[in-house]
PDB file of C-alpha atoms in Angstrom:
ATOM      1  CA  UNK A 746    -162.336 -32.323  24.942  1.00  0.00           C
ATOM      2  CA  UNK A 747    -162.375 -29.004  26.695  1.00  0.00           C
ATOM      3  CA  UNK A 748    -158.880 -28.243  25.784  1.00  0.00           C
ATOM      4  CA  UNK A 749    -159.977 -28.558  22.069  1.00  0.00           C
ATOM      5  CA  UNK A 750    -163.334 -27.021  22.626  1.00  0.00           C
ATOM      6  CA  UNK A 751    -161.305 -23.491  24.296  1.00  0.00           C
ATOM      7  CA  UNK A 752    -158.712 -23.633  21.740  1.00  0.00           C
ATOM      8  CA  UNK A 753    -160.864 -24.117  18.631  1.00  0.00           C
ATOM      9  CA  UNK A 754    -162.157 -20.905  20.034  1.00  0.00           C
ATOM     10  CA  UNK A 755    -159.274 -18.735  20.765  1.00  0.00           C
ATOM     11  CA  UNK A 756    -158.466 -19.169  16.741  1.00  0.00           C
ATOM     12  CA  UNK A 757    -161.686 -18.626  15.736  1.00  0.00           C
ATOM     13  CA  UNK A 758    -161.867 -15.647  17.543  1.00  0.00           C
ATOM     14  CA  UNK A 759    -158.057 -14.478  16.575  1.00  0.00           C
ATOM     15  CA  UNK A 760    -159.123 -14.690  13.614  1.00  0.00           C
ATOM     16  CA  UNK A 761    -161.994 -13.257  13.162  1.00  0.00           C
ATOM     17  CA  UNK A 762    -160.232 -10.064  15.107  1.00  0.00           C
ATOM     18  CA  UNK A 763    -157.232  -9.933  12.829  1.00  0.00           C
ATOM     19  CA  UNK A 764    -159.658 -10.170   9.659  1.00  0.00           C
ATOM     20  CA  UNK A 765    -161.266  -7.550  11.106  1.00  0.00           C
ATOM     21  CA  UNK A 766    -158.728  -4.596  12.047  1.00  0.00           C
ATOM     22  CA  UNK A 767    -157.145  -5.512   8.035  1.00  0.00           C
ATOM     23  CA  UNK A 768    -160.428  -4.875   6.462  1.00  0.00           C
ATOM     24  CA  UNK A 769    -162.078  -2.765   8.164  1.00  0.00           C
ATOM     25  CA  UNK A 770    -160.607   0.625   5.751  1.00  0.00           C
ATOM     26  CA  UNK A 771    -160.914  -1.750   2.866  1.00  0.00           C
ATOM     27  CA  UNK A 772    -163.614  -1.300   0.264  1.00  0.00           C
ATOM     28  CA  UNK A 773    -165.392  -3.879   0.762  1.00  0.00           C
ATOM     29  CA  UNK A 774    -167.906  -2.691  -1.292  1.00  0.00           C
ATOM     30  CA  UNK A 775    -166.894  -3.891  -5.328  1.00  0.00           C
ATOM     31  CA  UNK A 776    -166.351  -7.393  -6.386  1.00  0.00           C
ATOM     32  CA  UNK A 777    -162.901  -5.972  -6.507  1.00  0.00           C
ATOM     33  CA  UNK A 778    -162.465  -4.981  -3.082  1.00  0.00           C
ATOM     34  CA  UNK A 779    -163.831  -7.968  -1.719  1.00  0.00           C
ATOM     35  CA  UNK A 780    -163.461 -10.878  -3.903  1.00  0.00           C
ATOM     36  CA  UNK A 781    -159.423  -9.432  -4.949  1.00  0.00           C
ATOM     37  CA  UNK A 782    -158.469  -7.645  -1.797  1.00  0.00           C
ATOM     38  CA  UNK A 783    -158.321  -4.265  -4.817  1.00  0.00           C
ATOM     39  CA  UNK A 784    -155.796  -5.657  -6.889  1.00  0.00           C
ATOM     40  CA  UNK A 785    -152.807  -4.959  -3.579  1.00  0.00           C
ATOM     41  CA  UNK A 786    -152.028  -8.701  -2.946  1.00  0.00           C
ATOM     42  CA  UNK A 787    -148.403  -9.766  -3.403  1.00  0.00           C
ATOM     43  CA  UNK A 788    -148.085 -13.371  -4.974  1.00  0.00           C
ATOM     44  CA  UNK A 789    -147.343 -14.985  -1.964  1.00  0.00           C
ATOM     45  CA  UNK A 790    -150.413 -13.741   0.216  1.00  0.00           C
ATOM     46  CA  UNK A 791    -152.888 -15.158  -3.275  1.00  0.00           C
ATOM     47  CA  UNK A 792    -150.613 -18.854  -3.432  1.00  0.00           C
ATOM     48  CA  UNK A 793    -150.980 -19.491   0.449  1.00  0.00           C
ATOM     49  CA  UNK A 794    -155.076 -18.433  -0.219  1.00  0.00           C
ATOM     50  CA  UNK A 795    -155.132 -20.400  -3.573  1.00  0.00           C
ATOM     51  CA  UNK A 796    -153.363 -23.518  -1.702  1.00  0.00           C
ATOM     52  CA  UNK A 797    -155.632 -23.656   1.679  1.00  0.00           C
ATOM     53  CA  UNK A 798    -159.123 -22.852  -0.117  1.00  0.00           C
ATOM     54  CA  UNK A 799    -157.928 -25.997  -2.145  1.00  0.00           C
ATOM     55  CA  UNK A 800    -158.452 -28.068   1.332  1.00  0.00           C
ATOM     56  CA  UNK A 801    -161.796 -28.564   1.378  1.00  0.00           C
ATOM     57  CA  UNK A 802    -164.338 -31.759   3.659  1.00  0.00           C
ATOM     58  CA  UNK A 803    -163.169 -33.429   0.341  1.00  0.00           C
ATOM     59  CA  UNK A 804    -159.234 -33.171   1.501  1.00  0.00           C
ATOM     60  CA  UNK A 805    -159.701 -32.828   5.211  1.00  0.00           C
ATOM     61  CA  UNK A 806    -162.293 -36.505   5.752  1.00  0.00           C
ATOM     62  CA  UNK A 807    -162.114 -37.468   2.155  1.00  0.00           C
ATOM     63  CA  UNK A 808    -158.692 -38.055   0.983  1.00  0.00           C
ATOM     64  CA  UNK A 809    -156.901 -38.434   4.490  1.00  0.00           C
ATOM     65  CA  UNK A 810    -159.854 -41.046   5.446  1.00  0.00           C
ATOM     66  CA  UNK A 811    -158.564 -42.847   2.619  1.00  0.00           C
ATOM     67  CA  UNK A 812    -154.536 -42.475   3.583  1.00  0.00           C
ATOM     68  CA  UNK A 813    -154.880 -44.034   6.794  1.00  0.00           C
ATOM     69  CA  UNK A 814    -157.079 -46.580   5.357  1.00  0.00           C
ATOM     70  CA  UNK A 815    -154.806 -47.587   2.877  1.00  0.00           C
ATOM     71  CA  UNK A 816    -151.601 -46.199   2.010  1.00  0.00           C
ATOM     72  CA  UNK A 817    -150.995 -42.783   0.320  1.00  0.00           C
ATOM     73  CA  UNK A 818    -151.557 -43.212  -2.877  1.00  0.00           C
ATOM     74  CA  UNK A 819    -154.847 -41.190  -2.017  1.00  0.00           C
ATOM     75  CA  UNK A 820    -152.662 -37.834  -1.548  1.00  0.00           C
ATOM     76  CA  UNK A 821    -150.328 -38.063  -4.467  1.00  0.00           C
ATOM     77  CA  UNK A 822    -152.997 -35.455  -6.978  1.00  0.00           C
ATOM     78  CA  UNK A 823    -153.332 -33.086  -3.638  1.00  0.00           C
ATOM     79  CA  UNK A 824    -149.161 -33.072  -3.865  1.00  0.00           C
ATOM     80  CA  UNK A 825    -149.407 -31.735  -7.760  1.00  0.00           C
ATOM     81  CA  UNK A 826    -152.101 -29.698  -6.743  1.00  0.00           C
ATOM     82  CA  UNK A 827    -150.255 -27.810  -4.243  1.00  0.00           C
ATOM     83  CA  UNK A 828    -146.979 -26.897  -6.813  1.00  0.00           C
ATOM     84  CA  UNK A 829    -150.070 -26.212  -9.302  1.00  0.00           C
ATOM     85  CA  UNK A 830    -151.633 -23.498  -7.183  1.00  0.00           C
ATOM     86  CA  UNK A 831    -148.065 -22.117  -6.369  1.00  0.00           C
ATOM     87  CA  UNK A 832    -146.772 -21.601  -9.846  1.00  0.00           C
ATOM     88  CA  UNK A 833    -150.647 -19.870 -10.716  1.00  0.00           C
ATOM     89  CA  UNK A 834    -150.102 -18.266  -7.878  1.00  0.00           C
ATOM     90  CA  UNK A 835    -146.381 -16.850  -8.394  1.00  0.00           C
ATOM     91  CA  UNK A 836    -146.376 -16.700 -12.565  1.00  0.00           C
ATOM     92  CA  UNK A 837    -149.677 -16.315 -13.946  1.00  0.00           C
ATOM     93  CA  UNK A 838    -151.691 -14.856 -11.090  1.00  0.00           C
ATOM     94  CA  UNK A 839    -149.668 -10.926 -11.621  1.00  0.00           C
ATOM     95  CA  UNK A 840    -150.229 -10.647 -15.046  1.00  0.00           C
ATOM     96  CA  UNK A 841    -154.157 -11.743 -14.850  1.00  0.00           C
ATOM     97  CA  UNK A 842    -154.494  -9.242 -12.393  1.00  0.00           C
ATOM     98  CA  UNK A 843    -153.198  -6.570 -14.402  1.00  0.00           C
ATOM     99  CA  UNK A 844    -154.572  -7.658 -17.278  1.00  0.00           C
ATOM    100  CA  UNK A 845    -158.296  -6.104 -15.258  1.00  0.00           C
ATOM    101  CA  UNK A 846    -159.593  -9.327 -15.254  1.00  0.00           C
ATOM    102  CA  UNK A 847    -161.610 -10.461 -12.316  1.00  0.00           C
ATOM    103  CA  UNK A 848    -162.895 -13.961 -12.921  1.00  0.00           C
ATOM    104  CA  UNK A 849    -162.789 -17.003 -15.450  1.00  0.00           C
ATOM    105  CA  UNK A 850    -165.287 -16.636 -17.561  1.00  0.00           C
ATOM    106  CA  UNK A 851    -164.368 -13.293 -18.051  1.00  0.00           C
ATOM    107  CA  UNK A 852    -161.186 -13.776 -19.046  1.00  0.00           C
ATOM    108  CA  UNK A 853    -162.472 -17.167 -21.478  1.00  0.00           C
ATOM    109  CA  UNK A 854    -165.250 -13.684 -22.727  1.00  0.00           C
ATOM    110  CA  UNK A 855    -162.750 -11.369 -24.105  1.00  0.00           C
ATOM    111  CA  UNK A 856    -161.017 -14.811 -25.378  1.00  0.00           C
ATOM    112  CA  UNK A 857    -163.262 -16.422 -27.451  1.00  0.00           C
ATOM    113  CA  UNK A 858    -167.066 -14.711 -27.382  1.00  0.00           C
ATOM    114  CA  UNK A 859    -170.006 -14.131 -25.382  1.00  0.00           C
ATOM    115  CA  UNK A 860    -171.606 -17.604 -25.647  1.00  0.00           C
ATOM    116  CA  UNK A 861    -168.195 -19.586 -23.929  1.00  0.00           C
ATOM    117  CA  UNK A 862    -168.542 -17.657 -21.048  1.00  0.00           C
ATOM    118  CA  UNK A 863    -172.085 -17.580 -20.438  1.00  0.00           C
ATOM    119  CA  UNK A 864    -171.554 -22.326 -21.058  1.00  0.00           C
ATOM    120  CA  UNK A 865    -168.382 -22.067 -19.178  1.00  0.00           C
ATOM    121  CA  UNK A 866    -170.292 -20.699 -15.774  1.00  0.00           C
ATOM    122  CA  UNK A 867    -173.419 -22.473 -16.622  1.00  0.00           C
ATOM    123  CA  UNK A 868    -171.377 -26.120 -16.561  1.00  0.00           C
ATOM    124  CA  UNK A 869    -169.109 -24.857 -13.679  1.00  0.00           C
ATOM    125  CA  UNK A 870    -171.986 -23.856 -11.543  1.00  0.00           C
ATOM    126  CA  UNK A 871    -174.082 -27.555 -12.179  1.00  0.00           C
ATOM    127  CA  UNK A 872    -170.459 -29.230 -11.268  1.00  0.00           C
ATOM    128  CA  UNK A 873    -169.979 -26.869  -8.355  1.00  0.00           C
ATOM    129  CA  UNK A 874    -173.900 -28.132  -7.789  1.00  0.00           C
ATOM    130  CA  UNK A 875    -173.852 -31.391  -8.182  1.00  0.00           C
ATOM    131  CA  UNK A 876    -170.451 -32.569  -7.821  1.00  0.00           C
ATOM    132  CA  UNK A 877    -168.466 -30.438  -5.068  1.00  0.00           C
ATOM    133  CA  UNK A 878    -171.169 -29.594  -2.543  1.00  0.00           C
ATOM    134  CA  UNK A 879    -172.903 -32.843  -1.981  1.00  0.00           C
ATOM    135  CA  UNK A 880    -169.970 -34.643  -1.410  1.00  0.00           C
ATOM    136  CA  UNK A 881    -168.677 -31.596   1.375  1.00  0.00           C
ATOM    137  CA  UNK A 882    -172.064 -31.901   3.203  1.00  0.00           C
ATOM    138  CA  UNK A 883    -171.893 -35.301   3.685  1.00  0.00           C
ATOM    139  CA  UNK A 884    -168.033 -35.844   4.522  1.00  0.00           C
ATOM    140  CA  UNK A 885    -168.961 -32.759   7.114  1.00  0.00           C
ATOM    141  CA  UNK A 886    -171.897 -34.179   8.089  1.00  0.00           C
ATOM    142  CA  UNK A 887    -169.907 -37.076   8.585  1.00  0.00           C
ATOM    143  CA  UNK A 888    -167.065 -35.256  10.651  1.00  0.00           C
ATOM    144  CA  UNK A 889    -169.763 -34.312  13.175  1.00  0.00           C
ATOM    145  CA  UNK A 890    -171.431 -38.095  13.082  1.00  0.00           C
ATOM    146  CA  UNK A 891    -168.406 -39.724  14.305  1.00  0.00           C
ATOM    147  CA  UNK A 892    -167.037 -36.760  16.709  1.00  0.00           C
ATOM    148  CA  UNK A 893    -170.778 -35.922  18.537  1.00  0.00           C
ATOM    149  CA  UNK A 894    -171.996 -39.429  18.011  1.00  0.00           C
ATOM    150  CA  UNK A 895    -175.309 -37.834  17.334  1.00  0.00           C
ATOM    151  CA  UNK A 896    -176.502 -40.982  16.292  1.00  0.00           C
ATOM    152  CA  UNK A 897    -175.347 -43.005  19.763  1.00  0.00           C
ATOM    153  CA  UNK A 898    -176.681 -39.202  21.758  1.00  0.00           C
ATOM    154  CA  UNK A 899    -180.351 -39.585  19.732  1.00  0.00           C
ATOM    155  CA  UNK A 900    -180.756 -43.527  19.737  1.00  0.00           C
ATOM    156  CA  UNK A 901    -181.337 -43.665  15.783  1.00  0.00           C
ATOM    157  CA  UNK A 902    -179.375 -45.304  13.089  1.00  0.00           C
ATOM    158  CA  UNK A 903    -176.597 -43.009  11.688  1.00  0.00           C
ATOM    159  CA  UNK A 904    -177.934 -42.101   8.376  1.00  0.00           C
ATOM    160  CA  UNK A 905    -180.644 -39.707   9.817  1.00  0.00           C
ATOM    161  CA  UNK A 906    -177.950 -37.343  11.462  1.00  0.00           C
ATOM    162  CA  UNK A 907    -176.349 -36.855   8.463  1.00  0.00           C
ATOM    163  CA  UNK A 908    -179.031 -36.112   6.677  1.00  0.00           C
ATOM    164  CA  UNK A 909    -180.356 -33.609   9.039  1.00  0.00           C
ATOM    165  CA  UNK A 910    -176.531 -31.961   9.562  1.00  0.00           C
ATOM    166  CA  UNK A 911    -176.745 -32.066   5.838  1.00  0.00           C
ATOM    167  CA  UNK A 912    -179.882 -30.289   6.005  1.00  0.00           C
ATOM    168  CA  UNK A 913    -178.896 -27.801   9.430  1.00  0.00           C
ATOM    169  CA  UNK A 914    -175.664 -26.361   6.985  1.00  0.00           C
ATOM    170  CA  UNK A 915    -177.843 -25.840   3.845  1.00  0.00           C
ATOM    171  CA  UNK A 916    -180.092 -23.845   5.792  1.00  0.00           C
ATOM    172  CA  UNK A 917    -176.777 -22.020   7.705  1.00  0.00           C
ATOM    173  CA  UNK A 918    -175.139 -21.697   4.844  1.00  0.00           C
ATOM    174  CA  UNK A 919    -178.613 -20.716   2.631  1.00  0.00           C
ATOM    175  CA  UNK A 920    -179.068 -17.488   5.621  1.00  0.00           C
ATOM    176  CA  UNK A 921    -175.657 -16.107   5.294  1.00  0.00           C
ATOM    177  CA  UNK A 922    -175.685 -16.190   1.155  1.00  0.00           C
ATOM    178  CA  UNK A 923    -179.471 -14.696   1.842  1.00  0.00           C
ATOM    179  CA  UNK A 924    -177.518 -12.011   4.445  1.00  0.00           C
ATOM    180  CA  UNK A 925    -175.390 -11.080   1.712  1.00  0.00           C
ATOM    181  CA  UNK A 926    -177.918 -10.347  -0.819  1.00  0.00           C
ATOM    182  CA  UNK A 927    -179.842  -8.304   0.828  1.00  0.00           C
TER     183      UNK A 927
END
């Protein structure tokens, strides 16, 4: 257990140091500089980034747990997602970046109209808030409960630490959000 904690802290520090030195000279005050790295990344880096951002708590907990409990069929859609992300990054992303578009809603606004852009943005935000974030919070809390056994330590039901961890993760995420806004 100690080796796991030491290696986690070591890799986290290594990633932070590498990220700092790679981005210290970049202009991150604009959306293009912050989100698109100034449009200077090659396709393979974009492909790797898309592939890694596609992996979240849902996949690490839900898909892997379902695969362990039943069979590999639960992971079939992730294989297709990986291939789709690579195709998107290697073929579509270079054209997308050259056109000067930063977001999918921006592209829809140019292709269709302002209302399509607005409705897509609203639908995506609500879908993210009510579908994806609750699953991620719950599965992340479930992992902490199963790793650290908080219900045994606190002498309570398994639901209470999960609810407390969901609230704590939400508060920490909100603090990061509001810190960036100010």
